mmCIF file with all atom_site columns, C-alpha atoms in Angstrom:
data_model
loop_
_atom_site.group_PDB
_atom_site.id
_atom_site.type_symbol
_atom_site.label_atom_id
_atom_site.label_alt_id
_atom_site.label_comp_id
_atom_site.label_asym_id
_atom_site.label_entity_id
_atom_site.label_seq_id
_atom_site.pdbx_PDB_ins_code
_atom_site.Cartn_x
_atom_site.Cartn_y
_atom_site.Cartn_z
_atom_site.occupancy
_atom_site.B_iso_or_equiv
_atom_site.pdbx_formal_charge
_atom_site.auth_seq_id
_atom_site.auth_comp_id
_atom_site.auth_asym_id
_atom_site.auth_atom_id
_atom_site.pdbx_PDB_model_num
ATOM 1   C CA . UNK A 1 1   ? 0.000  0.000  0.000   1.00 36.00 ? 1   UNK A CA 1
ATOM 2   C CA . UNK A 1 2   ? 3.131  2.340  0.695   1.00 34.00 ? 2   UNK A CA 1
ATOM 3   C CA . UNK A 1 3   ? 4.714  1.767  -2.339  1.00 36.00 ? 3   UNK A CA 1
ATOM 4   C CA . UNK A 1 4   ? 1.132  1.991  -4.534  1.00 32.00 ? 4   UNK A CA 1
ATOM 5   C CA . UNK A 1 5   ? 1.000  5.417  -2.345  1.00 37.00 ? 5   UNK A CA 1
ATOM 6   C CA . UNK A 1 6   ? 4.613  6.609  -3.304  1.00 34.00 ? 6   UNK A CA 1
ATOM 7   C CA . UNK A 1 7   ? 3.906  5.640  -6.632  1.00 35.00 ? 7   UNK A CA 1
ATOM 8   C CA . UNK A 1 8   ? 0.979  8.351  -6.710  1.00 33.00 ? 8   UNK A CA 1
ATOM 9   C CA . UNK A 1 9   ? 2.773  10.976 -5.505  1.00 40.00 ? 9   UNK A CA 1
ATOM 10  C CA . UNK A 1 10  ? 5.438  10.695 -8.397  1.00 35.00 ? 10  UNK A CA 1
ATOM 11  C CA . UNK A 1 11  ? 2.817  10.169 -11.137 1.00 38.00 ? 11  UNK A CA 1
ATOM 12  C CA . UNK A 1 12  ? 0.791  13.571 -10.008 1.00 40.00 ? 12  UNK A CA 1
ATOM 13  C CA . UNK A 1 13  ? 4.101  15.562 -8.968  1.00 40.00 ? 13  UNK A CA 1
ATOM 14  C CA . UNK A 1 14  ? 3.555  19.000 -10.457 1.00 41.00 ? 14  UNK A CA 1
ATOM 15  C CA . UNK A 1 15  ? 5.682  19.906 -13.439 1.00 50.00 ? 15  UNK A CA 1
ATOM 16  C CA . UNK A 1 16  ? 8.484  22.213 -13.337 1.00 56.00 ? 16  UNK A CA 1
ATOM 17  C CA . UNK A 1 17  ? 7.686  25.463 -14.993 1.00 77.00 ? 17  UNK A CA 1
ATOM 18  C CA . UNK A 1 18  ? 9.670  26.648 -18.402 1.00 89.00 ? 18  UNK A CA 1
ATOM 19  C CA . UNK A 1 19  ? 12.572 28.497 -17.936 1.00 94.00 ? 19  UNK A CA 1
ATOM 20  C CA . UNK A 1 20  ? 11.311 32.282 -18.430 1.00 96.00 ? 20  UNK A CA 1
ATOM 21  C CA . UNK A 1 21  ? 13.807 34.595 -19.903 1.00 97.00 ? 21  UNK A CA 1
ATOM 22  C CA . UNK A 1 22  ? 14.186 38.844 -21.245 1.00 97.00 ? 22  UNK A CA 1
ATOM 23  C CA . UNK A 1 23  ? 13.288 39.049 -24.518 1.00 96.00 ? 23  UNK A CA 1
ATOM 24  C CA . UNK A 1 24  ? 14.921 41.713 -26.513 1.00 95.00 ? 24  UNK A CA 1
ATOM 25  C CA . UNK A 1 25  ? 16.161 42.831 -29.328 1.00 93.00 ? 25  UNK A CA 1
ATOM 26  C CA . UNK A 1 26  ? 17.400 45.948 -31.886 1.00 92.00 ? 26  UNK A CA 1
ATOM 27  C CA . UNK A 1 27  ? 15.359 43.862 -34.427 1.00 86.00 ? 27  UNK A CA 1
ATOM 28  C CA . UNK A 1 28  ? 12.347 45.515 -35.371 1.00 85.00 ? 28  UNK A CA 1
ATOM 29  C CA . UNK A 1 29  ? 9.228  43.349 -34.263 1.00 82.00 ? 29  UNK A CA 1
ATOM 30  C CA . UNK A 1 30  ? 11.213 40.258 -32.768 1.00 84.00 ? 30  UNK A CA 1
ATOM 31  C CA . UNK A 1 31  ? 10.086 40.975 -29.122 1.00 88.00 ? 31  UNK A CA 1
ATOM 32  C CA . UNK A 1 32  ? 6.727  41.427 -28.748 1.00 87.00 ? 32  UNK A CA 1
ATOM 33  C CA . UNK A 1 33  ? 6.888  41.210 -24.880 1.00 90.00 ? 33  UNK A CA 1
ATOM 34  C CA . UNK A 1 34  ? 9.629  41.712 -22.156 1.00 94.00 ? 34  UNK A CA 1
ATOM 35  C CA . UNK A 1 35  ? 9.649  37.827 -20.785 1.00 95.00 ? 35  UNK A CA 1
ATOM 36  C CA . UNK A 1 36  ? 9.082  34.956 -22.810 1.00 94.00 ? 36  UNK A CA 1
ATOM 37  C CA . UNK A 1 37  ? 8.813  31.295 -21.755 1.00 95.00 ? 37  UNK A CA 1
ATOM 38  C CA . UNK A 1 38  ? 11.544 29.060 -23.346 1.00 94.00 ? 38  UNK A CA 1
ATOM 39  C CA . UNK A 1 39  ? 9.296  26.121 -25.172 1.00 87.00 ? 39  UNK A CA 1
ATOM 40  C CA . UNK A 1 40  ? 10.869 23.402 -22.852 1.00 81.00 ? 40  UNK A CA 1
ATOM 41  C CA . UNK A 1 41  ? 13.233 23.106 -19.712 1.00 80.00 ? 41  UNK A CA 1
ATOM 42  C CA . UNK A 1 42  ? 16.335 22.303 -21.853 1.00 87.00 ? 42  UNK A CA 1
ATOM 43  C CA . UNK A 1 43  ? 17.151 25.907 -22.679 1.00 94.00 ? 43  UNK A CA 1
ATOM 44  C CA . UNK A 1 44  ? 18.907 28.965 -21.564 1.00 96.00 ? 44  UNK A CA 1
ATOM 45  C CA . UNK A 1 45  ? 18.694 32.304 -21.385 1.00 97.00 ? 45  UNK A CA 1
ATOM 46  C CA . UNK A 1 46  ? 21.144 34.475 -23.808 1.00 96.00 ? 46  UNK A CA 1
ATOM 47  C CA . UNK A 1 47  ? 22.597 37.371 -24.298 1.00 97.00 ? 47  UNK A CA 1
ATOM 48  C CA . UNK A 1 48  ? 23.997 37.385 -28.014 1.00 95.00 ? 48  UNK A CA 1
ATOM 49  C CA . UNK A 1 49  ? 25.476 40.453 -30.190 1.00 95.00 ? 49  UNK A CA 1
ATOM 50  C CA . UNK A 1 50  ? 26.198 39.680 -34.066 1.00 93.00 ? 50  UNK A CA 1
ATOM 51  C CA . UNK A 1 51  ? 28.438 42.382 -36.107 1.00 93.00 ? 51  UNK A CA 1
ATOM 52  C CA . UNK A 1 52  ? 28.717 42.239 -39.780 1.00 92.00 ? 52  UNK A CA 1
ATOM 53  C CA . UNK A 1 53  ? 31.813 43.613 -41.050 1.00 90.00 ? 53  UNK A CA 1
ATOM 54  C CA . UNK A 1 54  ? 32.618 45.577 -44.692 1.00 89.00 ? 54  UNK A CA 1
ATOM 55  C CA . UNK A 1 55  ? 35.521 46.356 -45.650 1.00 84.00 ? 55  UNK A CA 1
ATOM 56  C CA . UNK A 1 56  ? 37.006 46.060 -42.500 1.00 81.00 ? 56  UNK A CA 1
ATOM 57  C CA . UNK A 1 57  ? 34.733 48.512 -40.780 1.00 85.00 ? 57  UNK A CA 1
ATOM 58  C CA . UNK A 1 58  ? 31.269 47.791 -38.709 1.00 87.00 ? 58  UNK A CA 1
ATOM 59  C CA . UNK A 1 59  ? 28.510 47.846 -41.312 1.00 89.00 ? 59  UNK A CA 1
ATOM 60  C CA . UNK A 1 60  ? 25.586 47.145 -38.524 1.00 93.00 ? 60  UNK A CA 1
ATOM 61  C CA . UNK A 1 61  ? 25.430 45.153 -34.905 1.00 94.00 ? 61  UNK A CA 1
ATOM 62  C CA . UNK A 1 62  ? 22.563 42.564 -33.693 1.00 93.00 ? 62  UNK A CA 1
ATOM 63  C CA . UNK A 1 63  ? 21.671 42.738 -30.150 1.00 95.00 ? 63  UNK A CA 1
ATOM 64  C CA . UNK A 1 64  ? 19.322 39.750 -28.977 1.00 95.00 ? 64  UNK A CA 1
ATOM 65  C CA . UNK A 1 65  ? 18.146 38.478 -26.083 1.00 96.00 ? 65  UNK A CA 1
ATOM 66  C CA . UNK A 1 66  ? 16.353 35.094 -25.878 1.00 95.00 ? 66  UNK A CA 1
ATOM 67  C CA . UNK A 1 67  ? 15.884 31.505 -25.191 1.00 95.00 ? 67  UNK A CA 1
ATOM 68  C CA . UNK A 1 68  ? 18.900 28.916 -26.735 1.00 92.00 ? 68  UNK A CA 1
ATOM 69  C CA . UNK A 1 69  ? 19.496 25.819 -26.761 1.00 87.00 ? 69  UNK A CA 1
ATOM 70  C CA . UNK A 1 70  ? 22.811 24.786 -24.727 1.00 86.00 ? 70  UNK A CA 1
ATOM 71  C CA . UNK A 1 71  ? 24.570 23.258 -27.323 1.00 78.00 ? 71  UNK A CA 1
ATOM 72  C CA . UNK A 1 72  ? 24.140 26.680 -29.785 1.00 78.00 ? 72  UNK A CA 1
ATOM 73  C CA . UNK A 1 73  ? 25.189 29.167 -27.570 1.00 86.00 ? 73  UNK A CA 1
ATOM 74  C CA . UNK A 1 74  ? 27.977 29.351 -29.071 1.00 83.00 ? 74  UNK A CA 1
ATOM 75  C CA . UNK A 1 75  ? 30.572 31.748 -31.066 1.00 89.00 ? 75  UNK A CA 1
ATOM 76  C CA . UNK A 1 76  ? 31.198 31.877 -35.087 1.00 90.00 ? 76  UNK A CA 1
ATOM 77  C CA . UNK A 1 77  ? 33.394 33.734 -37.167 1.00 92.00 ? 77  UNK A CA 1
ATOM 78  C CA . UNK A 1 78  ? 32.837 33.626 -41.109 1.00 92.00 ? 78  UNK A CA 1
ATOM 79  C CA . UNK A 1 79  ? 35.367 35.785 -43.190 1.00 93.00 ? 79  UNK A CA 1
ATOM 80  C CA . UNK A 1 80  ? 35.386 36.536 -46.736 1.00 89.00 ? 80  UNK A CA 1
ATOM 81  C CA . UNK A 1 81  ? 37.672 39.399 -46.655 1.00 87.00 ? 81  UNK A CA 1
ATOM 82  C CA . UNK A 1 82  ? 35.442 42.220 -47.610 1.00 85.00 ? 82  UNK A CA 1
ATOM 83  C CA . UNK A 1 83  ? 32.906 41.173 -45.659 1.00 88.00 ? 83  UNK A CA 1
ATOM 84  C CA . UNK A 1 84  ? 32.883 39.218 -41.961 1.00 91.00 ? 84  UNK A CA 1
ATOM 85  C CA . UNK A 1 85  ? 30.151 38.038 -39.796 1.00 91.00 ? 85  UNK A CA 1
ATOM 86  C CA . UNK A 1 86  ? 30.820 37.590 -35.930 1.00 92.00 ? 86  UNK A CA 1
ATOM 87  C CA . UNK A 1 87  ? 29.332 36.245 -33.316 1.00 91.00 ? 87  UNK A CA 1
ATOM 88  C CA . UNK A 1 88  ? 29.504 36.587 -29.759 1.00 93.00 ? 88  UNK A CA 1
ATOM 89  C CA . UNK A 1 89  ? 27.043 34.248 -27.194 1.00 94.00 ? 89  UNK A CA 1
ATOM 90  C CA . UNK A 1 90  ? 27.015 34.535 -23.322 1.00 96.00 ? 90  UNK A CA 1
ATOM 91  C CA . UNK A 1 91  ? 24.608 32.111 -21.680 1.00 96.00 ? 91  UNK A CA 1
ATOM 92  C CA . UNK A 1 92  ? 22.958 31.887 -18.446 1.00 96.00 ? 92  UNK A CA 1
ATOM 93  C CA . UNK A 1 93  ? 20.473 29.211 -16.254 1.00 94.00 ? 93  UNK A CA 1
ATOM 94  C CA . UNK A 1 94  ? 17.621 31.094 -13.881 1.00 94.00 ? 94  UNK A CA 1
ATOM 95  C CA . UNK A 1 95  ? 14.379 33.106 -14.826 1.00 96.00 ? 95  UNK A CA 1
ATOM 96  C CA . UNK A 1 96  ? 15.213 36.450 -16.423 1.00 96.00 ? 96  UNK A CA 1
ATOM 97  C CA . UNK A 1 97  ? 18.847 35.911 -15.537 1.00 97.00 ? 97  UNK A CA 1
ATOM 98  C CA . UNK A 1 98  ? 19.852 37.095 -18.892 1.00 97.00 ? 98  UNK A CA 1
ATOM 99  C CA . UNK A 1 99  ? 18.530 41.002 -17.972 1.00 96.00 ? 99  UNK A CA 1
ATOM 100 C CA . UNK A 1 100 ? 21.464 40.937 -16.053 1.00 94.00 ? 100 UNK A CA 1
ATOM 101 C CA . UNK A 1 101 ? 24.010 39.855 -18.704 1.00 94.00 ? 101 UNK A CA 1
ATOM 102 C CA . UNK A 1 102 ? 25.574 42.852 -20.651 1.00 95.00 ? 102 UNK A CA 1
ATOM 103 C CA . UNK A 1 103 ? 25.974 42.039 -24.474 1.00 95.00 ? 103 UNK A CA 1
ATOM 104 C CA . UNK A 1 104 ? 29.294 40.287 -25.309 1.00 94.00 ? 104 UNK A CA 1
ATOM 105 C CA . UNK A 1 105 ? 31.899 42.574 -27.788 1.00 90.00 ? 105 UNK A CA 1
ATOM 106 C CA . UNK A 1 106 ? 33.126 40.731 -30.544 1.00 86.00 ? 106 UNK A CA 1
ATOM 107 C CA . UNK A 1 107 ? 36.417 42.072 -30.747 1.00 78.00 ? 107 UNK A CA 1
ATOM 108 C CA . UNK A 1 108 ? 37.199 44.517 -33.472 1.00 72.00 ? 108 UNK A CA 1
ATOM 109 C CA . UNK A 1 109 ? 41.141 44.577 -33.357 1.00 70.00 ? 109 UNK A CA 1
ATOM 110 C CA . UNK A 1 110 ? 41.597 40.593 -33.280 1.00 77.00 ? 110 UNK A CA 1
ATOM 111 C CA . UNK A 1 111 ? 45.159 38.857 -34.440 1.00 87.00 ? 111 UNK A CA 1
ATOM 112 C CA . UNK A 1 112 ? 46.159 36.665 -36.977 1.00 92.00 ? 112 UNK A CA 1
ATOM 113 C CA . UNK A 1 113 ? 44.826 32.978 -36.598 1.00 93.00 ? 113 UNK A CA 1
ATOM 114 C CA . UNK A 1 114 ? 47.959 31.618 -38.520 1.00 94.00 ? 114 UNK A CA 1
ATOM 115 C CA . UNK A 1 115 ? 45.819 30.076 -41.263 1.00 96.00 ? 115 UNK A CA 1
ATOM 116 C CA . UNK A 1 116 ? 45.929 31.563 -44.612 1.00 96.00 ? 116 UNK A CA 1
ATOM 117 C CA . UNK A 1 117 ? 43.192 30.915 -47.169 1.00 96.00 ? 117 UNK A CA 1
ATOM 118 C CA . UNK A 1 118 ? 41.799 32.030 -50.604 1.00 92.00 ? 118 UNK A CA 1
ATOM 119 C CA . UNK A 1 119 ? 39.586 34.300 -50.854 1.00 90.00 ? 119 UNK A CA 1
ATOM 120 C CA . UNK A 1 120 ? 36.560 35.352 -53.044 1.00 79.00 ? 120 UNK A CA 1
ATOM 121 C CA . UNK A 1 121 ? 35.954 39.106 -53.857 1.00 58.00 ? 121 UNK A CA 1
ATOM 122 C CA . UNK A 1 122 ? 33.507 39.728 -56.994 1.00 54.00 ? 122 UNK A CA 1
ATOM 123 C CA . UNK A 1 123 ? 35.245 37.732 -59.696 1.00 64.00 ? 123 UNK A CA 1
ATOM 124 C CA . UNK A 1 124 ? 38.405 37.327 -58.503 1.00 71.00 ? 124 UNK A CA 1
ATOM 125 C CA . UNK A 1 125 ? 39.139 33.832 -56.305 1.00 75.00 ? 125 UNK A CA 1
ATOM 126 C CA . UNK A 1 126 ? 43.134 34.538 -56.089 1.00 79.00 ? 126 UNK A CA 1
ATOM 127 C CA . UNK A 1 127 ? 43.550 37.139 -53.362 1.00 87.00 ? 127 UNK A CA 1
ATOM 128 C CA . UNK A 1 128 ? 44.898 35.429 -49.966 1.00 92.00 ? 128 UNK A CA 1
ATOM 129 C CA . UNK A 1 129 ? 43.069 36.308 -46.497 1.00 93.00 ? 129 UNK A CA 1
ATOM 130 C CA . UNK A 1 130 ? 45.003 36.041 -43.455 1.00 95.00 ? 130 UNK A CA 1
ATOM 131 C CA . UNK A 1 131 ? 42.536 34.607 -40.886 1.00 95.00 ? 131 UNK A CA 1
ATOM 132 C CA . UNK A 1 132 ? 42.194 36.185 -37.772 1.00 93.00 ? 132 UNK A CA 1
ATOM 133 C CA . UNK A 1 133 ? 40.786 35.322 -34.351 1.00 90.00 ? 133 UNK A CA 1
ATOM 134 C CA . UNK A 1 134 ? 39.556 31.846 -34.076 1.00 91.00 ? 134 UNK A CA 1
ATOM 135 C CA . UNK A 1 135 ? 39.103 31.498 -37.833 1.00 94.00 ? 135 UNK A CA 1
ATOM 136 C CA . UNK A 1 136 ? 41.259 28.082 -38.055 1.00 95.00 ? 136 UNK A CA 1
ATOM 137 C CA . UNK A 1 137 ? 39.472 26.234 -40.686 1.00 96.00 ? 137 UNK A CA 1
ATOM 138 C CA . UNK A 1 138 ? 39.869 27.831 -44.736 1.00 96.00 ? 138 UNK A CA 1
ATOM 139 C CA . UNK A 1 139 ? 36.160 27.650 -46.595 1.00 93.00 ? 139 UNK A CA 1
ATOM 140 C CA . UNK A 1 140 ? 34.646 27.199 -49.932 1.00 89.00 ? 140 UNK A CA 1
ATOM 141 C CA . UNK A 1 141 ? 31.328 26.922 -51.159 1.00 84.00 ? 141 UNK A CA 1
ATOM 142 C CA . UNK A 1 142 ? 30.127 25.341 -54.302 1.00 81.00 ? 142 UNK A CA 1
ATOM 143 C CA . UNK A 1 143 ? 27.422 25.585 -56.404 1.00 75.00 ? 143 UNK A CA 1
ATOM 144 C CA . UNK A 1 144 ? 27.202 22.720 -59.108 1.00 64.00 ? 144 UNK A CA 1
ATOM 145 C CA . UNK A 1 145 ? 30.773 22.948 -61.083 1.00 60.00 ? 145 UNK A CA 1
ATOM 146 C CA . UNK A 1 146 ? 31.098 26.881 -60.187 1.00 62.00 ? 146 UNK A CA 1
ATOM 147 C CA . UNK A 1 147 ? 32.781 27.846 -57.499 1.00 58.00 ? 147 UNK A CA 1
ATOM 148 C CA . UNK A 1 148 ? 31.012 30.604 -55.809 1.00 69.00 ? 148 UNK A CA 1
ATOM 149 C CA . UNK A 1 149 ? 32.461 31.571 -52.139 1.00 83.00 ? 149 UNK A CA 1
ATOM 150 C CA . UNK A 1 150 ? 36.320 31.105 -50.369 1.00 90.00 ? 150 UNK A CA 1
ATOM 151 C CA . UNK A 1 151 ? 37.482 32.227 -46.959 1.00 94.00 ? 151 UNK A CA 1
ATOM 152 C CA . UNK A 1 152 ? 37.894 31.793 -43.410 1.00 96.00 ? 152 UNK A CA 1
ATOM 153 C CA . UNK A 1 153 ? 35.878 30.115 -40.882 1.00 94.00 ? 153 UNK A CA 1
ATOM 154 C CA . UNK A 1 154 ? 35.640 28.719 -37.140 1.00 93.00 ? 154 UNK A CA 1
ATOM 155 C CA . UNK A 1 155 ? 34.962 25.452 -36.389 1.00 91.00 ? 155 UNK A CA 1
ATOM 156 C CA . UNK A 1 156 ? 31.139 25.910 -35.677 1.00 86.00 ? 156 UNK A CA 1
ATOM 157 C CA . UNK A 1 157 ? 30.981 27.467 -39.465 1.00 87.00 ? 157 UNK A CA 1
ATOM 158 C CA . UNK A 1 158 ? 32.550 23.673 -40.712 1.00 89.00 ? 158 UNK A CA 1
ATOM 159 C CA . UNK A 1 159 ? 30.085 21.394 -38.363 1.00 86.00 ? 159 UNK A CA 1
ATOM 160 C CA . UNK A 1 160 ? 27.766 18.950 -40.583 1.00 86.00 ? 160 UNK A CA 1
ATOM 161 C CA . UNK A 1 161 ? 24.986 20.662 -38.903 1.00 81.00 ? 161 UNK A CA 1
ATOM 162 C CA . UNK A 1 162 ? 25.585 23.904 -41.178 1.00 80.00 ? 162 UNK A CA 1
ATOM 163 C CA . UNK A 1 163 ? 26.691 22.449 -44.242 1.00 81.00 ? 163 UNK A CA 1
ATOM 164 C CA . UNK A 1 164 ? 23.383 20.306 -43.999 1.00 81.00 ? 164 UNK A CA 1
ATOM 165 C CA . UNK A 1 165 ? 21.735 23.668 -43.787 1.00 76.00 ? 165 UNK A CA 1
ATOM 166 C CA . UNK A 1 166 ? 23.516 25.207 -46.608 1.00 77.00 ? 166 UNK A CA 1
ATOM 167 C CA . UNK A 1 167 ? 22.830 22.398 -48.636 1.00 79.00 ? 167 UNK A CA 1
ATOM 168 C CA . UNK A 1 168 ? 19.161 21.880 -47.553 1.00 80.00 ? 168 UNK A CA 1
ATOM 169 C CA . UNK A 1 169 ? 18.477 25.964 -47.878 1.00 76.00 ? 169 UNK A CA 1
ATOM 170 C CA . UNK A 1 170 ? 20.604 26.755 -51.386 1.00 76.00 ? 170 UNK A CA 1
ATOM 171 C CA . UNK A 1 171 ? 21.525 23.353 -52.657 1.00 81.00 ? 171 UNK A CA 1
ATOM 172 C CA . UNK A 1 172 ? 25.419 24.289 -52.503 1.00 82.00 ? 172 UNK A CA 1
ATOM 173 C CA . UNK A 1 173 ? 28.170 22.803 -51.058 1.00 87.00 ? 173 UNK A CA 1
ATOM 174 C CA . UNK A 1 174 ? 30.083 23.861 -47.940 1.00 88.00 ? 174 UNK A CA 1
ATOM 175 C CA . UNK A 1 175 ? 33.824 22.359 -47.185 1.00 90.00 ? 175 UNK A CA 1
ATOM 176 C CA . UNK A 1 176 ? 36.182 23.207 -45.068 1.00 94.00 ? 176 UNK A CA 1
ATOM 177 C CA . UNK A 1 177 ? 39.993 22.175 -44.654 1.00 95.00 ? 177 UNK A CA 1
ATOM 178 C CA . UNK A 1 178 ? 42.636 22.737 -42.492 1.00 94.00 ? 178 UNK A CA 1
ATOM 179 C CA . UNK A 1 179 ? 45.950 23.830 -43.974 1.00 94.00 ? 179 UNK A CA 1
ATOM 180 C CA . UNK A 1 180 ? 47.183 27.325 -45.800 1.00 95.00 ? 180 UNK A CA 1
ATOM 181 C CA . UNK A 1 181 ? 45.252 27.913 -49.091 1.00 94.00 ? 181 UNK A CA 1
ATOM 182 C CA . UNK A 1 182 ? 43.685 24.306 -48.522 1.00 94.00 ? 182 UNK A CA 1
ATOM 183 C CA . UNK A 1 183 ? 40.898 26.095 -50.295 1.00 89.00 ? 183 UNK A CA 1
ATOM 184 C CA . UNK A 1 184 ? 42.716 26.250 -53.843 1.00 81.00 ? 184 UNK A CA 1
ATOM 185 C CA . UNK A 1 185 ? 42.497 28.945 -56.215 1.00 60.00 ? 185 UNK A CA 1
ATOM 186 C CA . UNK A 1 186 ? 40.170 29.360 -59.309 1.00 56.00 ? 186 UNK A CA 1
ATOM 187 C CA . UNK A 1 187 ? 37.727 32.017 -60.779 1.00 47.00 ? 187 UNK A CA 1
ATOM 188 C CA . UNK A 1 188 ? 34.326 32.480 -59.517 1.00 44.00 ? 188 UNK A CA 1
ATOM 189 C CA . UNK A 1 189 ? 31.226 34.187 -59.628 1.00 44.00 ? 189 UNK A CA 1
ATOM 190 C CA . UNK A 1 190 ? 29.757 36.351 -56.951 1.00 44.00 ? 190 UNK A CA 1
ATOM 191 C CA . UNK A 1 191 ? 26.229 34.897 -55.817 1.00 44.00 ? 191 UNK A CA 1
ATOM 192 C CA . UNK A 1 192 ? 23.907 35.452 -52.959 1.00 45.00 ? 192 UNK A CA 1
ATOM 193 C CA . UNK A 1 193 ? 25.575 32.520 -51.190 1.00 47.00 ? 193 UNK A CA 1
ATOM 194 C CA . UNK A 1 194 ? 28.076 35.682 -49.911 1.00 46.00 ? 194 UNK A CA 1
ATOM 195 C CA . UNK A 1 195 ? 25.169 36.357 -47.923 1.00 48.00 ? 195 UNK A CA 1
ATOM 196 C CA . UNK A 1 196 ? 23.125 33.315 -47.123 1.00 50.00 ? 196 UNK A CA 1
ATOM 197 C CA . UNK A 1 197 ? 25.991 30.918 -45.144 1.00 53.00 ? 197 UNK A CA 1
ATOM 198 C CA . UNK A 1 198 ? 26.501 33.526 -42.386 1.00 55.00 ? 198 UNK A CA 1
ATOM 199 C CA . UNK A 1 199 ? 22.647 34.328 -42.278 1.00 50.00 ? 199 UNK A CA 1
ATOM 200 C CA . UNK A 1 200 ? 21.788 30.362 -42.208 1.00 53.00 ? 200 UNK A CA 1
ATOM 201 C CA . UNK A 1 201 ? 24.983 29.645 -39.334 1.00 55.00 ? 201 UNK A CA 1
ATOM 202 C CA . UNK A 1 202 ? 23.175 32.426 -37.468 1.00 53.00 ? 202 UNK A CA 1
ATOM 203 C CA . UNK A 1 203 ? 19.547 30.999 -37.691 1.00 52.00 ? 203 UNK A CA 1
ATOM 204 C CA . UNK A 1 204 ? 20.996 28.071 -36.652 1.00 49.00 ? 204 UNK A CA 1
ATOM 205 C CA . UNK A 1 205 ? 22.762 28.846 -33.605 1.00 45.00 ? 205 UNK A CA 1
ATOM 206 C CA . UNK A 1 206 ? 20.500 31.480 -32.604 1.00 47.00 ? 206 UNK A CA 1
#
């Protein structure tokens, strides 16, 4: 009778309530309230601030606050030369605990990685790119027998996860190798792709 009792008690335990977390965002229309509920008790909260780079200068910043996943709060780097996307996550377990996080700074002034990798610029696939920060991996993106996009990359850029996105989302081909101008040199054509593989990687780990 004890144990049918104990039993019971586990079975009609109340459930523990959703993390709740700040919601906001310099994104026009992406927080339409202060606190949201994360959808299940695996998340946390996040602070996260993305800044595109052109031509070596800050073309905008992303500030978000949200609910994540553990595994994707993470950092990314994708560098094409001209332009750079960066990443910066800082993560956080409690309700609203995030309110109190300021927004990581990507680093503006980083150093040389050490890897060295082709690069794509309009039409012309042979200029080098010294990678910087933790840009370790060189980067190329196909599309059919035209090569489309080279650079620099982190190693959350060159996970199966993203190149299964890339793939799924544009029907290209994302590689990534480790070893100076790994990524080879030949002409290509510029294509929206320039865009797209930061804007999927940040979907994705967002």
């Amino acid at each position: 009778m004890f144990l049918f009792t104990l039993v019971l008690q586990v079975l009609f335990l109340p459930e523990a309530d959703n993390l709740k977390c700040e919601c906001a965002s310099n994104l026009p229309g992406s927080c339409t309230q202060k606190t949201i509920e994360c959808s299940s008790q695996n998340y946390r909260c996040s602070a996260t601030t993305q800044v595109k780079f052109l031509g070596g200068a800050r073309f905008s910043e992303l500030n978000d606050k949200s609910c994540v996943l553990p595994e994707l709060c993470l950092d990314f780097s994708v560098n094409y030369g001209a332009y750079r996307v960066v990443q910066k996550s800082s993560c956080c377990d409690g309700d609203i605990c995030n309110a109190k996080i300021d927004y990581p700074k990507p680093d503006d002034k980083l150093t040389p990685s050490g890897r060295k990798c082709f690069s794509c610029v309009g039409e012309n696939c042979m200029k080098t790119l010294d990678c910087v920060g933790d840009e370790n991996y060189c980067v190329k993106v196909t599309d059919g027998a035209s090569l489309t996009v080279k650079g620099c990359a982190s190693e959350l850029v060159c996970s199966d996860k993203t190149a299964s996105l890339v793939n799924q989302f544009t029907g290209a081909k994302l590689s990534c190798c480790q070893g100076d101008y790994c990524n080879s040199a030949s002409s290509a054509s510029p294509a929206l792709l320039l865009l797209l593989v930061p804007l999927l990687v940040s979907n994705l780990f967002s």
